[in-house]
Coordinates of N, CA, C and O in Angstrom, one line a residue:
M20 N 95.8 230.8 132.2 CA 94.8 230.5 133.1 C 93.9 231.7 133.3 O 94.3 232.8 133.4
S21 N 92.6 231.5 133.3 CA 91.6 232.5 133.4 C 91.3 232.8 134.8 O 91.5 232.0 135.7
Y22 N 90.8 234.0 135.0 CA 90.4 234.5 136.4 C 89.2 233.6 136.9 O 89.1 233.3 138.0
Y23 N 88.4 233.1 135.9 CA 87.3 232.3 136.3 C 87.6 230.8 136.2 O 86.6 230.0 136.2
D24 N 88.8 230.4 136.1 CA 89.2 229.0 136.0 C 88.9 228.3 137.4 O 89.6 228.6 138.3
I25 N 88.0 227.4 137.4 CA 87.6 226.7 138.7 C 88.8 225.9 139.2 O 89.0 225.9 140.5
D26 N 89.6 225.4 138.4 CA 90.8 224.6 138.9 C 91.8 225.5 139.6 O 92.4 225.2 140.6
A27 N 92.0 226.7 139.0 CA 92.9 227.7 139.7 C 92.3 228.2 141.0 O 93.0 228.3 142.0
I28 N 91.0 228.4 141.1 CA 90.3 228.8 142.3 C 90.5 227.7 143.4 O 90.8 228.0 144.5
L29 N 90.3 226.4 143.0 CA 90.4 225.3 143.9 C 91.8 225.1 144.4 O 92.1 224.7 145.5
T30 N 92.8 225.3 143.4 CA 94.2 225.2 143.8 C 94.6 226.3 144.8 O 95.2 226.0 145.8
D31 N 94.1 227.5 144.6 CA 94.4 228.6 145.6 C 93.7 228.4 146.9 O 94.1 228.9 147.9
A32 N 92.7 227.5 147.0 CA 92.0 227.3 148.2 C 92.7 226.1 149.0 O 92.3 225.9 150.2
E33 N 93.6 225.4 148.4 CA 94.3 224.3 149.1 C 95.0 224.9 150.3 O 95.7 226.0 150.3
K34 N 95.0 224.2 151.5 CA 95.6 224.7 152.7 C 97.1 224.2 152.7 O 97.4 223.1 152.3
V35 N 97.9 225.2 153.1 CA 99.4 224.9 153.2 C 99.8 225.2 154.6 O 99.3 226.2 155.3
P36 N 100.7 224.5 155.2 CA 101.2 224.7 156.5 C 102.0 226.0 156.7 O 102.9 226.3 155.9
C37 N 101.6 226.8 157.6 CA 102.3 228.1 157.9 C 102.6 228.2 159.4 O 101.9 227.7 160.2
K38 N 103.6 228.9 159.7 CA 104.0 229.2 161.1 C 104.0 230.7 161.3 O 104.8 231.4 160.5
F39 N 103.2 231.3 162.2 CA 103.2 232.7 162.4 C 104.5 233.1 163.1 O 104.9 232.5 164.0
E40 N 105.0 234.3 162.6 CA 106.3 234.8 163.2 C 106.1 235.9 164.2 O 107.0 236.4 164.8
L41 N 104.8 236.3 164.5 CA 104.5 237.3 165.5 C 103.2 237.0 166.1 O 102.4 236.3 165.5
D42 N 103.0 237.6 167.3 CA 101.7 237.5 167.9 C 100.7 238.4 167.1 O 101.0 239.5 166.8
V43 N 99.4 237.8 166.9 CA 98.4 238.6 166.2 C 97.2 238.6 167.1 O 96.6 237.6 167.4
P44 N 96.8 239.8 167.5 CA 95.6 239.9 168.4 C 94.3 239.6 167.7 O 94.2 239.7 166.4
D45 N 93.4 239.0 168.4 CA 92.0 238.6 167.9 C 92.0 237.6 166.8 O 91.0 237.4 166.2
L46 N 93.1 236.8 166.6 CA 93.0 235.7 165.7 C 93.2 234.4 166.3 O 93.5 233.4 165.7
G47 N 93.1 234.3 167.6 CA 93.2 233.1 168.4 C 92.2 232.0 168.0 O 92.4 230.8 168.1
Y48 N 91.1 232.5 167.4 CA 90.0 231.5 167.0 C 90.6 230.6 165.8 O 90.1 229.5 165.6
L49 N 91.6 231.0 165.1 CA 92.2 230.1 164.1 C 92.9 228.9 164.8 O 93.1 227.9 164.1
D50 N 93.3 229.1 166.0 CA 93.9 228.0 166.8 C 93.0 227.5 167.9 O 93.4 226.9 168.9
N51 N 91.7 227.6 167.7 CA 90.6 227.2 168.7 C 90.8 227.8 170.0 O 90.6 227.2 171.1
N52 N 91.2 229.1 170.1 CA 91.4 229.8 171.3 C 90.9 231.2 171.1 O 91.7 232.1 171.0
P53 N 89.6 231.4 171.0 CA 89.0 232.6 170.5 C 89.3 233.9 171.4 O 89.3 235.0 170.9
S54 N 89.5 233.7 172.7 CA 89.6 234.9 173.5 C 91.1 235.4 173.7 O 91.4 236.3 174.4
H55 N 92.0 234.7 173.0 CA 93.4 235.0 173.1 C 94.0 235.4 171.7 O 93.5 235.0 170.7
P56 N 95.2 236.0 171.8 CA 95.8 236.3 170.5 C 96.5 235.1 169.9 O 96.7 234.1 170.6
L57 N 96.7 235.1 168.6 CA 97.4 234.0 168.0 C 98.9 234.2 168.3 O 99.5 235.2 167.9
K58 N 99.5 233.3 168.9 CA 100.9 233.4 169.4 C 101.9 233.2 168.3 O 101.7 232.4 167.4
A59 N 103.1 233.8 168.4 CA 104.2 233.6 167.5 C 104.6 232.1 167.6 O 104.6 231.6 168.7
G60 N 104.9 231.5 166.5 CA 105.3 230.1 166.5 C 104.2 229.1 166.3 O 104.4 227.9 166.2
T61 N 102.9 229.6 166.3 CA 101.8 228.7 166.0 C 101.7 228.3 164.6 O 101.8 229.1 163.7
S62 N 101.6 227.0 164.4 CA 101.5 226.4 163.0 C 100.0 226.2 162.7 O 99.3 225.6 163.5
I63 N 99.6 226.7 161.5 CA 98.2 226.6 161.1 C 98.2 226.4 159.6 O 99.1 226.9 158.9
G64 N 97.2 225.7 159.1 CA 97.0 225.5 157.7 C 96.2 226.7 157.2 O 95.1 226.9 157.6
L65 N 96.8 227.5 156.3 CA 96.0 228.6 155.6 C 95.8 228.3 154.2 O 96.7 227.7 153.5
P66 N 94.8 228.8 153.6 CA 94.6 228.7 152.1 C 95.8 229.4 151.4 O 96.3 230.4 151.9
L67 N 96.2 228.8 150.3 CA 97.3 229.3 149.5 C 97.2 230.8 149.1 O 98.1 231.6 149.2
W68 N 95.9 231.2 148.8 CA 95.7 232.6 148.4 C 96.0 233.6 149.5 O 96.4 234.7 149.3
L69 N 95.9 233.1 150.8 CA 96.2 234.0 151.9 C 97.6 233.8 152.4 O 98.3 234.8 152.7
A70 N 98.1 232.6 152.4 CA 99.4 232.3 152.9 C 100.6 232.9 152.1 O 101.5 233.4 152.6
E71 N 100.4 232.9 150.8 CA 101.5 233.4 149.9 C 101.8 234.8 150.1 O 102.9 235.2 150.3
P72 N 100.8 235.7 150.1 CA 101.1 237.1 150.3 C 101.6 237.4 151.8 O 102.5 238.3 152.0
L73 N 101.1 236.6 152.7 CA 101.6 236.8 154.1 C 103.1 236.4 154.2 O 103.8 237.0 155.0
A74 N 103.5 235.4 153.5 CA 104.8 234.9 153.5 C 105.8 235.8 152.7 O 107.0 235.9 153.1
L75 N 105.3 236.4 151.7 CA 106.2 237.2 150.8 C 106.2 238.7 151.2 O 107.1 239.4 150.8
T76 N 105.2 239.1 152.0 CA 105.2 240.6 152.4 C 106.1 240.8 153.5 O 106.0 240.1 154.5
S77 N 106.8 241.9 153.5 CA 107.7 242.2 154.5 C 107.0 243.1 155.6 O 106.2 243.9 155.2
R78 N 107.3 242.8 156.9 CA 106.6 243.6 157.9 C 107.0 245.0 157.9 O 106.3 245.9 158.1
S79 N 108.3 245.3 157.8 CA 108.8 246.6 157.8 C 110.1 246.7 156.9 O 110.8 245.7 156.8
Q80 N 110.4 247.8 156.4 CA 111.6 247.9 155.6 C 112.9 248.0 156.4 O 114.0 247.6 155.9
T81 N 112.8 248.4 157.6 CA 114.0 248.6 158.5 C 114.2 247.6 159.6 O 114.9 247.8 160.5
S82 N 113.4 246.5 159.5 CA 113.4 245.5 160.6 C 114.8 244.8 160.6 O 115.4 244.5 159.6
T83 N 115.3 244.6 161.8 CA 116.6 243.9 162.0 C 116.4 242.5 162.4 O 117.4 241.8 162.7
E84 N 115.2 242.1 162.5 CA 114.9 240.7 163.0 C 115.2 239.7 161.8 O 115.3 240.1 160.7
D85 N 115.5 238.5 162.2 CA 115.8 237.4 161.3 C 114.7 237.2 160.3 O 114.8 237.1 159.1
S86 N 113.5 237.0 160.9 CA 112.3 236.8 160.0 C 111.6 238.1 159.8 O 111.2 238.7 160.7
N87 N 111.4 238.4 158.5 CA 110.9 239.7 158.2 C 109.4 239.6 157.7 O 108.8 240.6 157.4
S88 N 108.9 238.4 157.5 CA 107.6 238.2 157.0 C 106.6 237.9 158.2 O 107.0 237.6 159.3
F89 N 105.3 237.9 157.9 CA 104.3 237.6 158.9 C 104.3 236.1 159.2 O 104.1 235.7 160.3
V90 N 104.4 235.3 158.2 CA 104.4 233.8 158.4 C 105.5 233.2 157.6 O 106.0 233.7 156.6
S91 N 105.9 232.0 158.0 CA 106.9 231.2 157.2 C 106.0 230.1 156.6 O 105.2 229.5 157.3
L92 N 106.3 229.8 155.4 CA 105.5 228.9 154.6 C 106.3 227.6 154.5 O 107.5 227.6 154.2
D93 N 105.6 226.4 154.6 CA 106.2 225.1 154.4 C 105.5 224.5 153.2 O 104.4 224.9 152.8
L94 N 106.2 223.5 152.6 CA 105.6 222.7 151.5 C 104.4 221.9 152.1 O 104.5 221.4 153.2
P95 N 103.3 221.8 151.3 CA 102.2 221.0 151.8 C 102.5 219.5 151.8 O 103.4 219.1 151.2
P96 N 101.7 218.7 152.6 CA 102.0 217.3 152.7 C 102.0 216.6 151.3 O 102.7 215.6 151.1
S97 N 101.2 217.1 150.3 CA 101.2 216.4 149.0 C 102.5 216.6 148.3 O 102.7 215.9 147.3
L98 N 103.4 217.5 148.7 CA 104.7 217.7 148.1 C 105.8 217.3 149.1 O 106.9 217.8 148.9
S99 N 105.5 216.5 150.0 CA 106.5 216.1 151.1 C 107.6 215.2 150.5 O 107.5 214.7 149.4
N100 N 108.6 215.0 151.3 CA 109.7 214.2 150.9 C 109.2 212.7 150.6 O 109.8 212.1 149.7
Q101 N 108.3 212.2 151.3 CA 107.8 210.9 151.1 C 107.1 210.7 149.8 O 107.4 209.8 149.0
V102 N 106.3 211.7 149.4 CA 105.6 211.7 148.1 C 106.6 211.8 147.0 O 106.5 211.1 146.0
M103 N 107.6 212.7 147.2 CA 108.6 212.9 146.1 C 109.4 211.7 145.9 O 109.7 211.3 144.8
S104 N 109.7 211.0 147.0 CA 110.5 209.8 146.9 C 109.7 208.7 146.2 O 110.2 208.0 145.3
A105 N 108.4 208.6 146.5 CA 107.6 207.6 145.8 C 107.4 208.0 144.3 O 107.5 207.1 143.5
L106 N 107.3 209.2 144.0 CA 107.3 209.6 142.6 C 108.6 209.4 141.8 O 108.6 209.0 140.7
K107 N 109.7 209.5 142.5 CA 111.0 209.2 141.9 C 111.1 207.7 141.6 O 111.6 207.3 140.6
A108 N 110.6 206.9 142.5 CA 110.7 205.5 142.4 C 109.8 205.0 141.2 O 110.3 204.3 140.4
D109 N 108.5 205.4 141.2 CA 107.6 205.0 140.1 C 106.4 205.9 140.1 O 105.5 205.8 140.9
P110 N 106.5 206.9 139.2 CA 105.4 207.9 139.1 C 104.0 207.3 138.8 O 103.0 207.8 139.2
R111 N 104.0 206.1 138.2 CA 102.7 205.5 137.9 C 102.0 204.9 139.1 O 100.8 204.7 139.1
A112 N 102.8 204.6 140.1 CA 102.2 203.9 141.3 C 101.6 204.8 142.3 O 100.9 204.3 143.2
V113 N 101.7 206.1 142.1 CA 101.2 207.1 143.1 C 99.9 207.6 142.6 O 99.8 208.3 141.6
P114 N 98.8 207.4 143.3 CA 97.5 208.0 143.0 C 97.5 209.5 143.3 O 97.3 209.8 144.5
L115 N 97.8 210.3 142.4 CA 98.0 211.8 142.7 C 96.7 212.4 143.2 O 96.8 213.4 144.0
R116 N 95.5 211.9 142.8 CA 94.3 212.5 143.3 C 94.2 212.4 144.8 O 93.5 213.2 145.5
D117 N 94.7 211.3 145.4 CA 94.7 211.1 146.8 C 95.6 212.2 147.5 O 95.4 212.5 148.7
Q118 N 96.6 212.7 146.8 CA 97.5 213.7 147.4 C 96.8 215.1 147.3 O 96.8 215.8 148.3
S119 N 96.3 215.4 146.2 CA 95.6 216.7 146.0 C 94.8 216.6 144.6 O 95.3 216.0 143.7
H120 N 93.6 217.1 144.6 CA 92.8 217.0 143.4 C 93.5 217.8 142.3 O 93.3 217.5 141.1
N121 N 94.2 218.9 142.6 CA 94.9 219.7 141.7 C 96.4 219.6 142.0 O 97.1 220.6 142.2
F122 N 97.0 218.4 141.9 CA 98.3 218.2 142.3 C 99.3 219.0 141.5 O 100.2 219.7 142.1
Y123 N 99.3 219.0 140.2 CA 100.2 219.8 139.4 C 100.0 221.3 139.5 O 101.0 222.0 139.6
G124 N 98.8 221.7 139.7 CA 98.5 223.1 139.9 C 99.1 223.6 141.2 O 99.7 224.7 141.3
L125 N 98.9 222.8 142.3 CA 99.5 223.1 143.6 C 101.0 223.1 143.5 O 101.6 224.0 144.0
G126 N 101.5 222.1 142.8 CA 103.0 222.1 142.7 C 103.5 223.3 141.9 O 104.5 223.9 142.3
T127 N 102.8 223.7 140.9 CA 103.3 224.9 140.1 C 103.2 226.1 140.9 O 104.1 227.0 140.9
R128 N 102.1 226.3 141.7 CA 102.0 227.5 142.6 C 103.0 227.5 143.7 O 103.6 228.5 144.0
M129 N 103.3 226.3 144.2 CA 104.3 226.3 145.3 C 105.7 226.6 144.7 O 106.6 227.1 145.4
L130 N 106.0 226.2 143.5 CA 107.3 226.4 142.8 C 107.4 227.9 142.5 O 108.5 228.4 142.3
D131 N 106.3 228.7 142.5 CA 106.4 230.1 142.3 C 107.0 230.7 143.6 O 107.6 231.8 143.6
V132 N 106.7 230.1 144.7 CA 107.2 230.6 146.0 C 108.6 230.0 146.4 O 109.4 230.7 146.8
F133 N 108.7 228.7 146.3 CA 109.9 228.0 146.6 C 110.8 227.7 145.4 O 110.2 227.4 144.3
E134 N 112.0 227.9 145.5 CA 112.9 227.5 144.3 C 113.5 226.1 144.6 O 114.6 226.0 145.0
E135 N 112.7 225.2 144.3 CA 113.0 223.7 144.5 C 113.2 223.1 143.2 O 112.3 222.6 142.6
K136 N 114.4 223.1 142.7 CA 114.7 222.5 141.4 C 114.4 221.0 141.3 O 114.0 220.5 140.3
E137 N 114.7 220.3 142.4 CA 114.5 218.9 142.5 C 113.0 218.5 142.3 O 112.6 217.7 141.6
I138 N 112.1 219.3 143.1 CA 110.7 219.1 143.0 C 110.2 219.4 141.6 O 109.4 218.6 141.0
C139 N 110.7 220.4 141.0 CA 110.4 220.8 139.6 C 110.7 219.6 138.6 O 109.9 219.2 137.8
A140 N 111.9 219.1 138.8 CA 112.3 218.0 137.9 C 111.4 216.7 138.1 O 111.1 216.0 137.2
I141 N 111.1 216.4 139.4 CA 110.3 215.3 139.7 C 108.9 215.5 139.1 O 108.3 214.5 138.5
L142 N 108.3 216.6 139.2 CA 107.0 216.9 138.7 C 106.9 216.8 137.2 O 106.0 216.2 136.6
R143 N 108.0 217.3 136.6 CA 108.1 217.2 135.1 C 108.2 215.8 134.6 O 107.4 215.3 133.7
K144 N 109.0 215.0 135.3 CA 109.2 213.6 134.9 C 107.9 212.8 135.2 O 107.5 212.0 134.4
T145 N 107.3 213.1 136.3 CA 106.0 212.4 136.6 C 105.0 212.7 135.6 O 104.3 211.8 135.1
F146 N 104.8 214.0 135.2 CA 103.8 214.3 134.2 C 104.1 213.6 132.8 O 103.1 213.0 132.2
V147 N 105.3 213.6 132.4 CA 105.6 213.0 131.1 C 105.4 211.5 131.2 O 104.9 210.9 130.2
T148 N 105.8 210.9 132.2 CA 105.7 209.4 132.4 C 104.2 209.0 132.4 O 103.8 208.1 131.7
R149 N 103.5 209.7 133.2 CA 102.0 209.4 133.3 C 101.3 209.7 132.1 O 100.2 209.1 131.8
A150 N 101.7 210.8 131.3 CA 101.0 211.2 130.1 C 101.0 210.0 129.1 O 100.0 209.9 128.4
T151 N 102.0 209.3 129.0 CA 102.1 208.1 128.1 C 101.0 207.1 128.4 O 100.3 206.6 127.5
D152 N 100.8 206.8 129.7 CA 99.8 205.9 130.1 C 98.4 206.5 129.9 O 97.5 205.8 129.5
I153 N 98.3 207.8 130.1 CA 97.0 208.4 129.9 C 96.6 208.4 128.5 O 95.4 208.0 128.1
A154 N 97.5 208.6 127.6 CA 97.3 208.6 126.1 C 96.9 207.2 125.7 O 95.9 207.0 124.9
L155 N 97.6 206.2 126.2 CA 97.2 204.8 125.9 C 95.8 204.4 126.4 O 95.0 203.8 125.6
H156 N 95.5 204.8 127.6 CA 94.1 204.5 128.1 C 93.1 205.3 127.4 O 92.0 204.7 127.1
A157 N 93.4 206.5 127.0 CA 92.4 207.3 126.3 C 92.1 206.7 124.9 O 91.0 206.8 124.4
R158 N 93.2 206.2 124.3 CA 93.0 205.6 122.9 C 92.2 204.3 123.0 O 91.4 204.0 122.2
K159 N 92.3 203.6 124.1 CA 91.6 202.3 124.3 C 90.2 202.5 124.8 O 89.4 201.6 124.7
A160 N 90.0 203.6 125.5 CA 88.7 203.8 126.1 C 87.5 203.7 125.1 O 87.5 204.3 124.1
G161 N 86.5 202.9 125.4 CA 85.4 202.7 124.6 C 85.6 201.7 123.5 O 84.6 201.1 123.0
S162 N 86.8 201.3 123.2 CA 87.0 200.3 122.2 C 87.1 198.9 122.7 O 86.9 197.9 122.0
T163 N 87.3 198.8 124.0 CA 87.3 197.5 124.7 C 86.2 197.5 125.8 O 85.9 198.6 126.3
E164 N 85.8 196.4 126.2 CA 84.7 196.3 127.1 C 85.2 196.6 128.6 O 84.4 197.1 129.4
D165 N 86.4 196.3 128.9 CA 86.9 196.5 130.2 C 87.2 198.0 130.6 O 87.4 198.3 131.7
M166 N 87.3 198.9 129.6 CA 87.6 200.3 130.0 C 86.4 201.0 130.6 O 86.6 201.9 131.4
G167 N 85.2 200.6 130.4 CA 84.1 201.2 131.1 C 84.0 200.8 132.5 O 83.5 201.6 133.3
V168 N 84.4 199.7 132.9 CA 84.3 199.2 134.3 C 85.7 198.6 134.7 O 86.5 198.2 133.8
G169 N 85.8 198.4 135.9 CA 87.0 197.7 136.4 C 88.3 198.5 136.3 O 88.4 199.5 136.9
T170 N 89.3 198.0 135.5 CA 90.6 198.7 135.4 C 90.5 200.1 134.9 O 91.2 201.0 135.3
G171 N 89.6 200.4 134.0 CA 89.5 201.7 133.4 C 89.0 202.7 134.5 O 89.6 203.8 134.6
E172 N 88.0 202.3 135.3 CA 87.5 203.2 136.3 C 88.6 203.4 137.4 O 88.8 204.5 137.9
E173 N 89.3 202.3 137.7 CA 90.4 202.4 138.7 C 91.5 203.4 138.2 O 92.0 204.2 139.0
F174 N 91.8 203.3 136.9 CA 92.8 204.2 136.4 C 92.4 205.6 136.4 O 93.1 206.5 136.9
L175 N 91.1 205.9 136.0 CA 90.6 207.3 136.1 C 90.5 207.8 137.5 O 90.7 209.0 137.7
R176 N 90.2 207.0 138.4 CA 90.1 207.4 139.8 C 91.4 208.0 140.4 O 91.3 208.9 141.2
G177 N 92.5 207.6 139.9 CA 93.8 208.0 140.4 C 94.3 209.3 139.8 O 95.3 209.8 140.2
L178 N 93.6 209.7 138.7 CA 94.1 210.9 138.0 C 93.7 212.2 138.6 O 92.6 212.3 139.1
E179 N 94.6 213.2 138.6 CA 94.2 214.5 139.2 C 93.7 215.3 138.0 O 93.6 214.8 136.9
E180 N 93.3 216.6 138.3 CA 92.5 217.3 137.3 C 93.3 217.6 136.0 O 92.7 217.5 134.9
W181 N 94.5 218.0 136.0 CA 95.3 218.2 134.7 C 95.3 216.9 133.9 O 95.2 216.9 132.7
E182 N 95.5 215.8 134.6 CA 95.6 214.5 133.9 C 94.2 214.1 133.3 O 94.1 213.6 132.2
R183 N 93.1 214.4 134.0 CA 91.8 214.1 133.5 C 91.5 215.0 132.3 O 90.9 214.5 131.3
K184 N 91.9 216.2 132.3 CA 91.8 217.1 131.1 C 92.5 216.5 129.9 O 92.1 216.4 128.8
L185 N 93.8 216.0 130.2 CA 94.6 215.4 129.2 C 93.9 214.1 128.6 O 93.9 213.9 127.4
F186 N 93.3 213.3 129.5 CA 92.6 212.1 129.1 C 91.5 212.5 128.2 O 91.3 211.9 127.1
R187 N 90.7 213.5 128.6 CA 89.5 213.9 127.8 C 89.9 214.3 126.4 O 89.3 214.0 125.4
K188 N 91.0 215.2 126.3 CA 91.4 215.7 125.1 C 92.0 214.6 124.2 O 91.7 214.5 123.0
A189 N 92.7 213.7 124.8 CA 93.3 212.5 124.0 C 92.1 211.6 123.5 O 92.2 211.1 122.4
H190 N 91.2 211.4 124.3 CA 90.0 210.5 124.0 C 89.2 211.2 122.8 O 88.8 210.5 121.9
E191 N 89.0 212.5 123.0 CA 88.2 213.2 121.9 C 89.0 213.2 120.6 O 88.4 213.1 119.5
G192 N 90.3 213.3 120.7 CA 91.2 213.3 119.5 C 91.1 211.9 118.8 O 91.1 211.9 117.6
T193 N 91.1 210.9 119.6 CA 91.0 209.5 119.1 C 89.7 209.3 118.4 O 89.6 208.8 117.3
K194 N 88.6 209.7 119.0 CA 87.3 209.6 118.4 C 87.2 210.4 117.1 O 86.6 210.0 116.2
G195 N 87.7 211.6 117.1 CA 87.7 212.5 116.0 C 88.5 211.9 114.8 O 88.1 211.9 113.7
T196 N 89.7 211.3 115.1 CA 90.5 210.6 114.1 C 89.8 209.4 113.5 O 89.8 209.2 112.3
K197 N 89.1 208.6 114.4 CA 88.3 207.5 113.9 C 87.2 208.0 113.0 O 87.0 207.4 111.9
A198 N 86.5 209.0 113.4 CA 85.4 209.5 112.5 C 85.9 210.0 111.2 O 85.3 209.8 110.1
W199 N 87.0 210.7 111.2 CA 87.6 211.2 110.0 C 88.1 210.0 109.1 O 87.8 210.1 107.9
M200 N 88.7 209.0 109.7 CA 89.2 207.9 108.9 C 88.0 207.1 108.3 O 88.1 206.7 107.1
E201 N 86.9 207.0 109.0 CA 85.7 206.4 108.4 C 85.1 207.2 107.3 O 84.7 206.6 106.3
G202 N 85.2 208.5 107.4 CA 84.7 209.4 106.3 C 85.6 209.3 105.1 O 85.1 209.3 104.0
V203 N 86.9 209.1 105.3 CA 87.9 209.0 104.2 C 87.7 207.7 103.5 O 87.7 207.6 102.2
K204 N 87.4 206.6 104.2 CA 87.2 205.3 103.6 C 86.0 205.2 102.7 O 85.9 204.4 101.8
K205 N 85.0 206.0 103.0 CA 83.7 206.0 102.2 C 84.0 206.6 100.8 O 83.3 206.2 99.9
Y206 N 84.9 207.5 100.7 CA 85.1 208.1 99.4 C 86.3 207.5 98.7 O 87.1 207.3 98.3

């Protein structure tokens, strides 16, 4: 992934639920209380690029408190138990774009922070299962009249960014193969 990759930038901008572990002066405006400090125990959605270092950085080396970080990080709603259960039941039935535009990117970034083997397995199975449908639709796109409107648009609307890239690559590959085959037939 490149520093200038727009999908990586948008993934890092996704808000994740955090709970502050200490009082922070002058940050009450994050909780719509501008003249007061942000109290310990306040839950706020912070962008991933900010939440991750706050959760992983230790406040002090010699602290004897239970919580040694500035914030505790929770999984975002797009990776909740309900979504994971739905993906386990039928990965094709869940419109991932409704969960997050960069669903797999967010899942990958969250797995860097949390060691959730079950979520990792579910995401892997989901991608593989959905990739077969994506490849099928990409191969058929443009060759039938209904792929331009109706079911084709509905299908594309539910794809998140990694899946859209896969669709584009598969479709370009199919078009390239057709062009090559037509060239071979001429000779």
